[in-house]
Amino acid sequence: MALTRINIGPVHPSTHGVARLVVDLDGDTIVKIEPHIGYLHRGVEKLVETRMYMQSPPYMEKIDYVAPMAMDELYVATVEKALGIDVSEKAGYARMILLELQRIASHLFWIGSVTNDLGQSFTGFMWGFRDRDIILRLLEDATGQRMFYVNMRLGGITREFPKDFEENTIKTLAYLEKRMKEYENFIEKNPIFIQRMKGVGVLSIDDAINLGVTGHVLRACGVKYDVRKNNPYYNYETLNFHPKILSDGDNLSRYRVRIMEIEESIRIIRDSFYKLQSAHGNMVGMPVKLVSPKPVNKIAMVSREAPRGEAMMYLVCDDQKPYRLSIRSPTFINLAALNHIAKGHRLADLFSIFATLDMVMADVDR
Amino acid sequence: MLIDNLTGYFYSGLNSPNILVSILFVIIYAIIISILMSVFAYVFGWVERKMIAKTQYRHGPTYVGKYGIFQNLADFIKLLSKEKMVPGNADRFLLNVAPVLLVSITVFIIFLIPFSPYLQASNLGLGLLVIFVFLGFTPLLLFVAGYSSGGKFAELGAQRSVLMLISYEIPMIIVVATVGFAAGSYNLNSIIRMQSTLPYAILMPIGLIIFFIAMLAELERPPFDLREADSELIAGWLTDISAPYYALALMLDYTRMFMGSLIIAILFFAGWSGPILPGIFWLIIKAFIISVFIIIVRVTVVRMRIDKILKLGWMYLLPLSLINLLLTLIIVIL
């Protein structure tokens, strides 16, 4: 039978923005997928070269608009490393709390988009958004902004947490734990959902490592790799937490890993608040100044466990500006695995696989 | 009762020996049923939007009219005022004819349905079979509509719908035959009268479940909305259909749901029979409740995959429908 070539995207309901997939179909079976990217390319890496160090964080937030704080923090941490600025223990805990809240918000967004891509007429989507909004309200309390925070400063964050922030957060987390059970009843106990997810889009350990995927995709294959544990930053090593791994490598494992990660993040936030009380140092960092201290290291590289996988930034310093910044965005690498995973599946499965890989096209294109 | 008297008068008019009087009454009846159908489709469009909104912690339409009751009308007018575009490689004739034929078939099936002992266009001896003969045309017409639009997404949707057809149609027809055996007739009125003591929903619950699932597939409602799978095929056969025909297709969705609910209400919930209220109200109330169930299914489940639907049809529904047939025969004979 002759192959049908269909062009999915860049304008398509479930390409998460502007992904364009050229798919060769044999009947209903996928023979080959060719992702075309670059529809959202803004040249962030080049833009950074024209700005002073601390003028760039607002650009960084737009790299991954679902989890803006992760990229913001990564950039500021890279600059801190280059300039040789230390982050105090207290500021470290504060950043950890904000980052984990951001991770939960991002994962809730993702649960919604997965159910939507599987065809659940927006119910899971709206539920995910409802709970994400509560987290965003907390972040707004702490930072002053709902989505694009620009909250990181050299050596700390913009301002102290508000007085009732801890109380509100703990209350919200208890509420969220109740909601997670609701999601389980509603989504994971649905036999059709299991049918669509289990055994679909399997990625073996070897392939996962060779393709360089990170984050929940890698952990769902059974590789115990989490930057927070393997290469700890801030005060993650003082906390007792375990990266969650499953071994099937299919869609369902990717989904479950993320659900467990939300629960783990809730635990991390609780512990961090407990330890924050006895932590030393100053939470507030240096005010933003155009002229910053001279770089100590000419080259700095920092890696972080962003919600979507391992994000890295490689910075070569000029005197007052970045000479070159290179970004390893996790979704770009994960997207490269799509053809390998989805080959041989039916067309309907392409979208569930694409959804569980968690694509944010802004992050892919940078 | 006034309504019963009126409908009784109506019945004698419909079956009048004078052919001209009969034709006049048929036309009046057609107008009444068309209005009823449009009102139901309209109200149900609104109820569906509101219900889905409530499940999803939203408000749904609020601005146009009280509680947004005129939102669908506004959408309809907007669609009518849009430019009509046809893709270059489309078969214009078929693309225009298919939606119109689909609506006509749905309307025709609703005409065959008895709304009360007297309010009915005909009392065919094989009414049930005639309904299913015409129902069998709809997937083919949808297939034609998909192919004629010339788009690849529409074509994929059309392929899926034909594959799906062979999975649900056979169990559905077996259940229909079972109902026919149990009632001893394929006349819709005698089927309803046989249920006045015991609705077939209680006599054959398995049959009801099979028929409900098959009807969801027939109506292309989630989880079987493969042809229009919005997150996969954009809108399936509707992708290249625009303006007035798109409005027609949207209305078609609700009229077909009305039709499906009416058929389920007649086959399993004793149609128009019920105490106190006139028959037409009972039938509409029953159809409404069944439609609400269809919506609840829509908001809670994810879409099924085509091979799983085939498996469901051949491995579960078909054997179960045969078991249902056997059990019912044993009960009826005993």
XYZ file of C-alpha atoms in Angstrom:
700
model
C 0.000 0.000 0.000
C 1.264 3.446 -0.860
C 2.397 5.637 2.000
C 0.261 8.598 2.955
C 2.200 11.635 4.011
C 0.272 13.907 6.332
C 1.376 17.166 7.741
C 0.408 17.617 11.382
C 0.835 21.165 12.549
C 2.154 23.795 13.003
C -1.516 24.699 13.531
C -3.058 21.640 15.125
C -4.967 21.246 18.390
C -2.523 18.886 20.073
C 0.928 19.891 18.953
C 1.410 21.976 22.104
C 2.118 25.172 20.286
C 3.781 25.036 16.936
C 5.356 21.628 16.455
C 5.128 20.416 12.900
C 5.295 16.685 12.369
C 5.498 15.255 8.882
C 4.192 11.743 9.319
C 4.362 8.908 6.794
C 1.486 6.538 7.306
C 0.935 3.053 6.013
C -2.810 2.792 6.462
C -3.082 3.823 10.092
C 0.439 2.769 11.107
C 3.261 5.241 11.482
C 6.288 4.519 9.305
C 8.301 7.646 9.966
C 7.962 10.928 11.801
C 9.972 13.967 10.931
C 9.649 16.805 13.449
C 10.154 20.251 11.972
C 11.045 22.879 14.523
C 11.849 26.562 14.575
C 8.413 28.123 14.328
C 8.935 29.760 17.713
C 12.628 30.534 17.448
C 13.397 33.869 19.083
C 17.155 33.732 19.184
C 17.422 33.972 22.960
C 21.030 32.833 22.966
C 22.005 35.664 20.639
C 19.882 38.247 22.438
C 21.663 37.505 25.688
C 24.973 38.526 24.111
C 23.700 42.048 23.592
C 22.592 42.572 27.205
C 24.330 43.003 30.540
C 24.182 39.964 32.820
C 21.136 40.846 34.886
C 19.149 42.274 31.993
C 18.561 38.811 30.605
C 16.362 36.947 33.164
C 13.087 38.212 31.629
C 14.138 36.595 28.335
C 15.028 33.374 30.088
C 11.584 33.058 31.596
C 10.022 32.960 28.151
C 12.096 29.969 27.110
C 9.807 27.605 28.972
C 6.586 29.447 29.620
C 5.027 26.567 31.545
C 7.770 26.595 34.160
C 9.369 30.046 33.835
C 11.093 30.073 37.192
C 13.180 27.003 36.427
C 14.927 28.679 33.492
C 15.228 32.005 35.308
C 16.908 30.332 38.236
C 19.195 28.314 35.982
C 20.451 31.428 34.225
C 20.992 33.349 37.441
C 22.799 30.358 38.952
C 25.085 30.218 35.906
C 25.893 33.909 36.232
C 26.473 33.464 39.959
C 28.953 30.709 39.249
C 30.759 32.863 36.699
C 30.884 35.881 38.983
C 31.779 33.786 42.009
C 28.794 34.758 44.153
C 27.642 32.379 46.887
C 24.024 31.689 47.721
C 23.303 31.601 51.421
C 21.666 28.582 53.052
C 18.451 30.475 53.658
C 18.244 31.762 50.108
C 18.918 28.225 48.910
C 15.928 26.859 50.795
C 13.781 29.725 49.559
C 14.749 28.991 45.965
C 14.087 25.292 46.468
C 10.593 26.000 47.752
C 9.794 28.229 44.801
C 11.276 25.785 42.296
C 9.328 22.843 43.676
C 6.111 24.870 43.643
C 6.877 25.682 40.027
C 7.465 22.008 39.316
C 4.070 21.075 40.770
C 2.350 23.795 38.741
C 4.063 22.615 35.569
C 3.168 18.964 36.200
C -0.490 19.824 36.866
C -0.610 21.692 33.571
C 0.814 18.595 31.937
C -1.756 16.201 33.443
C -4.419 18.371 31.894
C -2.837 18.422 28.471
C -2.339 14.633 28.469
C -5.994 13.907 29.171
C -6.973 16.478 26.595
C -4.767 14.921 23.935
C -6.318 11.568 24.700
C -9.677 13.100 23.865
C -11.321 13.828 27.181
C -13.076 17.014 26.054
C -11.233 19.330 28.443
C -12.354 17.914 31.805
C -8.914 16.871 33.022
C -7.507 20.002 31.433
C -9.745 22.312 33.442
C -9.139 20.347 36.628
C -5.386 20.597 36.161
C -5.670 24.314 35.516
C -7.832 24.820 38.577
C -5.194 23.334 40.876
C -2.323 24.959 39.017
C -3.940 28.298 39.582
C -3.842 27.814 43.340
C -0.091 27.203 43.123
C 0.305 30.248 40.891
C -1.488 32.310 43.532
C 1.089 31.190 46.093
C 3.906 32.131 43.745
C 2.217 35.470 43.186
C 2.186 35.997 46.961
C 5.886 35.290 47.149
C 7.093 37.056 44.016
C 4.496 39.604 43.000
C 3.806 38.054 39.599
C 1.509 35.312 38.483
C 3.544 33.722 35.715
C 6.718 35.560 34.744
C 8.324 36.237 38.062
C 11.846 37.599 37.396
C 12.357 36.798 41.021
C 15.963 35.654 41.150
C 18.713 38.047 42.134
C 22.434 37.395 42.412
C 22.890 35.585 45.714
C 19.225 35.210 46.605
C 15.714 36.197 45.671
C 13.993 39.566 45.303
C 12.376 39.814 48.698
C 11.581 37.903 51.864
C 8.608 35.577 51.877
C 5.428 37.228 53.159
C 4.481 36.414 56.770
C 1.596 34.063 56.006
C 3.316 32.374 53.068
C 4.372 29.268 54.975
C 0.949 28.777 56.519
C -0.821 29.233 53.176
C 1.554 26.894 51.399
C 1.178 24.102 53.941
C -2.605 24.469 53.731
C -2.512 24.373 49.945
C -0.310 21.303 49.931
C -2.782 19.448 52.154
C -5.551 20.426 49.749
C -3.461 19.290 46.818
C -2.827 15.883 48.378
C -6.590 15.421 48.598
C -6.912 16.433 44.960
C -4.253 13.979 43.850
C -6.487 11.145 45.075
C -9.289 12.622 43.010
C -7.089 12.587 39.914
C -6.250 8.969 40.600
C -9.926 8.015 40.804
C -10.845 10.046 37.802
C -7.997 9.336 35.430
C -5.877 6.388 36.500
C -8.784 4.102 37.376
C -10.403 4.636 34.009
C -9.966 1.407 32.006
C -9.938 3.218 28.670
C -7.156 5.495 29.926
C -5.115 2.462 30.992
C -5.821 0.826 27.639
C -4.538 3.863 25.767
C -1.443 4.297 27.967
C -0.211 0.876 29.074
C 2.372 -0.713 26.806
C 2.172 2.183 24.361
C 5.275 4.124 23.400
C 7.788 1.838 25.101
C 11.357 3.106 25.321
C 14.016 0.652 26.461
C 16.781 1.610 28.899
C 19.548 1.401 26.285
C 17.650 3.480 23.764
C 16.769 6.027 26.412
C 20.415 6.453 27.372
C 21.606 6.545 23.765
C 19.001 9.097 22.757
C 19.984 11.272 25.692
C 16.498 11.744 27.082
C 16.259 13.061 30.628
C 13.703 13.808 33.266
C 10.578 11.741 33.672
C 11.109 9.999 30.319
C 14.412 8.573 31.536
C 13.174 7.754 35.021
C 10.144 5.948 33.572
C 12.585 3.620 31.788
C 14.202 2.642 35.069
C 17.317 4.802 35.114
C 17.900 6.411 38.476
C 19.011 9.798 37.305
C 17.853 13.015 38.867
C 20.147 16.041 38.963
C 18.785 16.956 42.377
C 20.191 13.654 43.692
C 23.115 12.812 41.406
C 24.611 16.297 41.293
C 22.929 18.115 44.168
C 22.634 21.872 44.198
C 21.495 24.232 46.963
C 20.485 22.171 49.963
C 18.920 19.178 48.222
C 21.482 16.822 49.752
C 20.367 17.756 53.261
C 16.840 16.546 52.507
C 15.737 12.966 52.578
C 14.087 12.430 49.211
C 14.259 9.792 46.520
C 13.845 10.235 42.792
C 10.934 8.133 41.621
C 11.629 5.493 39.027
C 9.512 2.933 37.205
C 10.756 0.333 34.778
C 8.215 -0.105 31.971
C 9.190 2.921 29.907
C 5.713 3.269 28.445
C 3.199 6.098 28.522
C 1.641 4.925 31.759
C 5.011 4.860 33.557
C 5.755 8.370 32.372
C 2.383 9.447 33.725
C 2.837 7.679 37.057
C 6.379 8.996 37.504
C 5.053 12.516 37.205
C 2.244 11.890 39.674
C 4.778 10.515 42.147
C 7.043 13.497 41.507
C 4.252 15.842 42.550
C 3.910 13.927 45.799
C 7.694 14.021 46.295
C 7.770 17.763 45.641
C 5.091 18.296 48.264
C 7.327 16.477 50.749
C 10.388 18.508 49.720
C 8.530 21.789 50.231
C 7.396 20.732 53.707
C 10.913 19.716 54.708
C 12.385 22.904 53.262
C 10.017 25.069 55.266
C 11.004 23.166 58.385
C 14.702 23.653 57.713
C 14.251 27.254 56.611
C 13.455 28.252 60.200
C 16.951 27.428 61.438
C 18.824 28.382 58.252
C 21.516 31.071 58.261
C 22.147 33.924 55.921
C 20.179 36.423 53.965
C 17.268 35.508 51.747
C 17.393 38.688 49.674
C 20.041 38.890 46.974
C 21.943 41.838 45.458
C 19.825 44.521 43.834
C 19.905 44.550 40.055
C 22.682 46.789 38.792
C 23.822 47.166 35.233
C 27.458 46.973 36.216
C 28.071 43.731 38.026
C 31.232 42.380 39.655
C 34.005 41.154 37.355
C 33.701 37.473 36.427
C 35.902 35.105 38.391
C 35.486 32.157 36.053
C 35.703 32.704 32.320
C 33.526 29.660 31.682
C 30.636 28.452 33.792
C 28.312 25.513 33.305
C 25.364 24.669 35.528
C 22.801 21.917 35.224
C 19.437 21.710 36.919
C 16.555 19.281 37.139
C 13.938 21.392 35.375
C 10.352 20.075 35.391
C 10.824 18.687 31.884
C 14.245 17.127 32.325
C 17.838 18.157 32.711
C 18.431 21.739 31.612
C 21.939 23.107 31.258
C 23.477 26.454 30.535
C 27.018 26.976 29.329
C 28.247 30.523 29.692
C 31.437 32.051 28.301
C 32.014 35.408 29.943
C 33.107 38.671 28.490
C 33.853 41.511 30.899
C 30.342 42.763 31.587
C 28.287 40.738 29.151
C 27.961 37.084 28.226
C 30.268 36.341 25.302
C 28.260 33.250 24.411
C 25.459 31.390 26.127
C 24.470 27.894 25.091
C 21.308 26.282 26.406
C 20.564 22.601 26.589
C 16.806 22.527 26.735
C 15.418 19.172 27.880
C 12.455 19.046 25.503
C 14.643 19.529 22.431
C 16.493 16.314 23.254
C 13.297 14.494 24.237
C 11.625 15.487 20.963
C 14.460 13.795 19.075
C 13.330 10.500 20.615
C 9.809 10.846 19.212
C 10.479 9.090 15.911
C 12.161 6.217 17.692
C 9.332 5.740 20.177
C 6.322 6.267 17.942
C 7.446 4.265 14.895
C 5.117 1.335 14.288
C 2.336 2.708 16.449
C -1.059 3.802 15.246
C -1.693 7.426 14.434
C -3.896 7.850 17.511
C -0.974 6.817 19.717
C 1.312 9.459 18.255
C -0.565 12.112 20.180
C -0.515 10.279 23.481
C 3.227 9.693 23.083
C 3.810 13.292 22.074
C 1.815 14.409 25.102
C 3.636 12.204 27.596
C 7.023 13.378 26.332
C 5.791 16.795 27.499
C 6.691 19.181 24.749
C 6.856 22.914 25.184
C 7.736 24.187 21.757
C 9.093 27.478 23.067
C 11.625 25.438 25.008
C 12.530 23.374 21.944
C 13.044 26.342 19.655
C 14.480 28.795 22.201
C -57.465 15.171 28.678
C -57.073 17.985 26.216
C -53.832 16.786 24.685
C -55.114 13.229 24.302
C -58.281 14.544 22.671
C -56.246 16.708 20.349
C -53.906 13.899 19.391
C -56.872 11.559 18.956
C -58.389 14.034 16.556
C -55.024 14.247 14.891
C -54.802 10.498 14.527
C -58.160 10.274 12.804
C -57.046 13.084 10.504
C -53.803 11.330 9.612
C -55.599 8.120 8.780
C -58.495 9.838 7.068
C -59.886 8.018 4.006
C -59.752 11.296 2.097
C -56.226 11.439 0.663
C -56.127 15.263 0.598
C -57.023 15.570 4.277
C -54.444 12.918 5.041
C -51.734 14.781 3.146
C -52.634 18.021 4.908
C -52.322 16.354 8.284
C -49.019 14.764 7.337
C -47.664 18.204 6.470
C -48.909 19.644 9.772
C -47.377 16.702 11.584
C -44.075 17.194 9.787
C -44.019 20.830 10.882
C -44.817 19.937 14.489
C -42.137 17.251 14.651
C -39.541 19.480 12.975
C -40.211 22.212 15.540
C -40.041 19.673 18.365
C -36.776 18.308 17.013
C -35.208 21.741 16.577
C -36.284 22.824 20.040
C -34.864 19.684 21.582
C -31.633 19.998 19.623
C -31.344 23.647 20.612
C -32.140 23.170 24.293
C -29.882 20.192 24.435
C -27.029 22.095 22.871
C -27.365 24.574 25.707
C -27.779 21.908 28.411
C -24.690 20.118 27.171
C -22.588 23.277 27.280
C -23.810 24.121 30.770
C -23.370 20.584 32.074
C -19.861 20.242 30.721
C -19.028 23.640 32.172
C -20.256 22.602 35.608
C -18.149 19.423 35.589
C -15.116 21.452 34.635
C -15.532 24.226 37.231
C -16.479 26.780 34.597
C -19.600 28.849 34.074
C -20.304 28.055 30.455
C -22.158 30.576 28.291
C -23.487 33.484 30.362
C -23.652 36.616 28.248
C -26.126 36.040 25.425
C -29.548 35.974 27.031
C -30.433 34.731 30.510
C -27.917 32.031 31.511
C -26.527 32.211 27.972
C -29.552 30.462 26.511
C -29.146 32.277 23.188
C -25.439 31.535 22.830
C -26.005 28.675 20.411
C -28.348 30.796 18.330
C -25.691 33.503 18.153
C -23.122 30.904 17.093
C -25.514 29.574 14.483
C -26.119 33.037 13.008
C -22.396 33.711 13.025
C -21.737 30.514 11.093
C -24.428 31.329 8.558
C -22.868 34.718 7.915
C -19.416 33.289 7.220
C -17.929 32.795 3.821
C -18.438 29.351 2.380
C -15.172 27.823 1.297
C -14.670 24.561 -0.568
C -11.211 23.007 -1.015
C -9.919 22.905 -4.585
C -9.755 19.143 -4.881
C -13.122 18.500 -3.240
C -16.089 16.910 -4.968
C -18.429 19.865 -4.669
C -21.627 18.017 -5.437
C -21.151 15.237 -2.878
C -19.772 17.607 -0.273
C -22.916 19.719 -0.508
C -25.368 16.858 -0.783
C -24.054 14.620 2.011
C -24.886 16.857 5.040
C -28.342 17.606 3.649
C -29.040 13.921 3.089
C -27.787 13.136 6.595
C -30.207 15.596 8.139
C -33.057 14.284 5.979
C -32.427 10.700 7.055
C -32.358 11.686 10.714
C -35.586 13.623 10.342
C -37.165 10.712 8.498
C -36.286 8.303 11.303
C -37.765 10.659 13.869
C -40.967 10.770 11.786
C -41.304 7.006 12.100
C -41.188 7.179 15.893
C -44.521 7.121 17.771
C -44.635 10.068 20.179
C -47.867 8.949 21.802
C -50.526 6.297 21.024
C -52.071 8.717 18.546
C -49.335 11.189 17.649
C -47.510 9.246 14.951
C -47.145 9.470 11.222
C -47.415 5.773 10.514
C -47.930 2.482 12.248
C -45.689 0.265 10.142
C -45.689 -3.438 10.905
C -41.887 -3.560 10.537
C -41.239 -0.041 11.842
C -38.217 -1.040 13.910
C -36.475 -2.668 10.956
C -37.200 0.306 8.699
C -35.539 2.573 11.269
C -32.407 0.448 11.325
C -32.280 0.190 7.549
C -32.169 3.964 7.349
C -29.794 4.220 10.296
C -27.436 1.976 8.319
C -27.157 4.654 5.636
C -25.708 7.317 7.915
C -22.166 5.938 8.308
C -21.976 5.523 4.527
C -23.059 9.101 3.998
C -20.557 10.320 6.554
C -17.947 8.283 4.726
C -18.940 9.942 1.450
C -18.763 13.354 3.101
C -15.280 12.554 4.409
C -13.938 11.356 1.080
C -15.512 14.103 -0.986
C -13.883 16.929 0.955
C -10.502 15.851 -0.393
C -8.573 16.464 2.819
C -6.293 13.823 4.273
C -7.614 14.225 7.803
C -11.170 13.768 6.551
C -10.075 10.702 4.601
C -8.444 9.150 7.668
C -11.598 9.854 9.656
C -13.706 8.236 6.958
C -11.509 5.123 6.967
C -11.872 4.842 10.708
C -15.631 5.202 10.570
C -15.957 2.299 8.137
C -13.744 0.146 10.359
C -15.856 1.091 13.336
C -19.069 0.308 11.487
C -18.240 -3.394 11.274
C -17.590 -3.566 15.012
C -20.797 -2.179 16.492
C -23.464 -2.746 13.852
C -23.787 -6.529 14.286
C -24.227 -6.596 18.099
C -26.686 -3.725 17.774
C -28.817 -5.560 15.214
C -28.753 -8.738 17.330
C -30.080 -6.774 20.312
C -32.768 -5.272 18.098
C -33.724 -8.769 16.970
C -33.869 -9.859 20.618
C -36.268 -7.039 21.387
C -38.322 -8.141 18.393
C -38.432 -11.735 19.664
C -39.394 -10.665 23.171
C -42.197 -8.435 21.916
C -43.286 -10.844 19.212
C -43.425 -7.991 16.748
C -41.337 -5.344 15.026
C -44.128 -2.826 15.314
C -42.971 -0.002 17.593
C -46.377 0.398 19.230
C -46.679 -3.253 20.144
C -43.115 -3.199 21.489
C -44.105 -0.295 23.735
C -47.358 -1.957 24.808
C -45.531 -5.194 25.683
C -43.324 -3.181 28.061
C -46.158 -1.551 30.007
C -45.753 -4.118 32.780
C -42.024 -4.844 32.536
C -39.659 -2.511 30.630
C -37.038 -4.378 28.654
C -34.354 -2.496 30.596
C -35.184 -4.869 33.463
C -35.838 -7.926 31.304
C -32.516 -7.641 29.452
C -30.069 -5.283 31.198
C -27.164 -6.758 29.185
C -28.991 -5.866 26.008
C -29.474 -2.316 27.229
C -25.773 -1.896 27.977
C -24.761 -3.331 24.592
C -27.287 -1.200 22.792
C -26.219 1.934 24.681
C -22.558 1.374 23.790
C -23.422 0.608 20.166
C -25.630 3.666 20.013
C -22.768 5.832 21.336
C -20.671 4.464 18.480
C -23.458 5.011 15.986
C -23.887 8.613 17.133
C -20.103 9.151 17.149
C -20.194 10.417 20.703
C -17.106 10.070 22.918
C -15.413 7.663 23.575
C -16.159 6.632 19.971
C -15.765 10.035 18.320
C -12.945 8.716 16.183
C -14.059 10.363 13.007
C -14.072 13.816 14.538
C -11.255 13.141 17.017
C -10.466 16.782 17.665
C -7.068 16.233 19.236
C -5.958 13.906 16.432
C -7.717 14.658 13.168
C -8.518 18.325 13.912
C -12.212 17.834 13.077
C -12.225 14.781 10.811
C -14.807 15.094 8.077
C -15.748 18.569 9.315
C -12.228 19.948 8.782
C -12.967 21.313 5.318
C -16.669 21.974 5.768
C -17.446 25.606 6.432
C -20.170 28.122 7.143
C -23.808 26.956 6.618
C -22.886 23.302 6.226
C -20.844 23.395 9.383
C -23.839 24.846 11.222
C -25.944 22.076 9.714
C -23.413 19.486 10.851
C -23.450 20.843 14.391
C -27.243 20.701 14.470
C -27.049 17.219 13.026
C -25.039 16.152 16.054
C -27.832 17.071 18.452
C -30.700 15.843 16.274
C -28.957 12.507 15.976
C -28.541 12.398 19.733
C -32.274 13.091 20.056
C -32.974 10.272 17.612
C -30.685 7.850 19.462
C -32.223 8.672 22.840
C -35.724 8.215 21.411
C -34.835 4.790 20.042
C -33.330 3.675 23.376
C -36.354 5.051 25.250
C -38.718 3.087 23.018
C -36.815 -0.191 22.972
C -35.932 -0.379 26.648
C -37.913 2.155 28.686
C -41.425 1.637 27.337
C -41.507 4.760 25.130
C -44.643 6.834 25.588
C -46.295 4.672 28.244
C -46.418 6.150 31.726
C -48.944 7.352 34.290
C -50.761 10.728 34.491
C -48.804 12.722 31.899
C -49.595 12.434 28.176
C -47.384 10.047 26.199
C -45.378 12.664 24.364
C -44.098 14.129 27.643
C -43.049 10.743 28.923
C -41.122 9.991 25.767
C -39.365 13.369 25.795
C -38.505 13.084 29.503
C -37.053 9.626 28.992
C -35.082 10.748 25.943
C -33.774 13.732 27.894
C -32.491 11.583 30.759
C -30.784 9.214 28.309
C -29.148 12.191 26.567
C -27.846 13.422 29.920
C -26.198 10.034 30.373
C -24.576 10.372 26.971
C -23.114 13.718 28.078
C -21.842 12.299 31.363
C -19.978 9.669 29.361
C -18.557 12.400 27.167
C -16.993 14.419 29.960
C -15.453 11.519 31.839
C -13.809 9.145 29.381
C -10.869 9.433 27.015
C -11.156 8.422 23.374
C -10.777 4.766 22.418
C -8.422 3.554 19.751
C -9.795 1.909 16.625
C -8.256 -1.531 17.204
C -9.564 -1.543 20.780
C -13.043 -0.707 19.481
C -12.870 -3.648 17.076
C -11.784 -5.840 19.965
C -14.602 -4.528 22.128
C -17.118 -5.156 19.367
C -16.059 -8.653 18.368
C -14.727 -10.081 21.636
C -17.207 -8.671 24.129
C -20.288 -7.112 22.568
C -20.987 -9.848 20.014
C -20.797 -12.841 22.420
C -22.678 -10.871 25.080
C -25.409 -9.986 22.632
C -25.792 -13.674 21.728
C -25.940 -14.601 25.420
C -28.518 -11.875 25.880
C -30.553 -13.333 23.021
C -30.401 -16.802 24.554
C -31.327 -15.652 28.072
C -34.211 -13.562 26.790
C -35.536 -16.435 24.698
C -35.414 -18.757 27.718
C -37.229 -16.220 29.911
C -39.850 -15.451 27.274
C -40.530 -19.121 26.482
C -40.778 -20.028 30.162
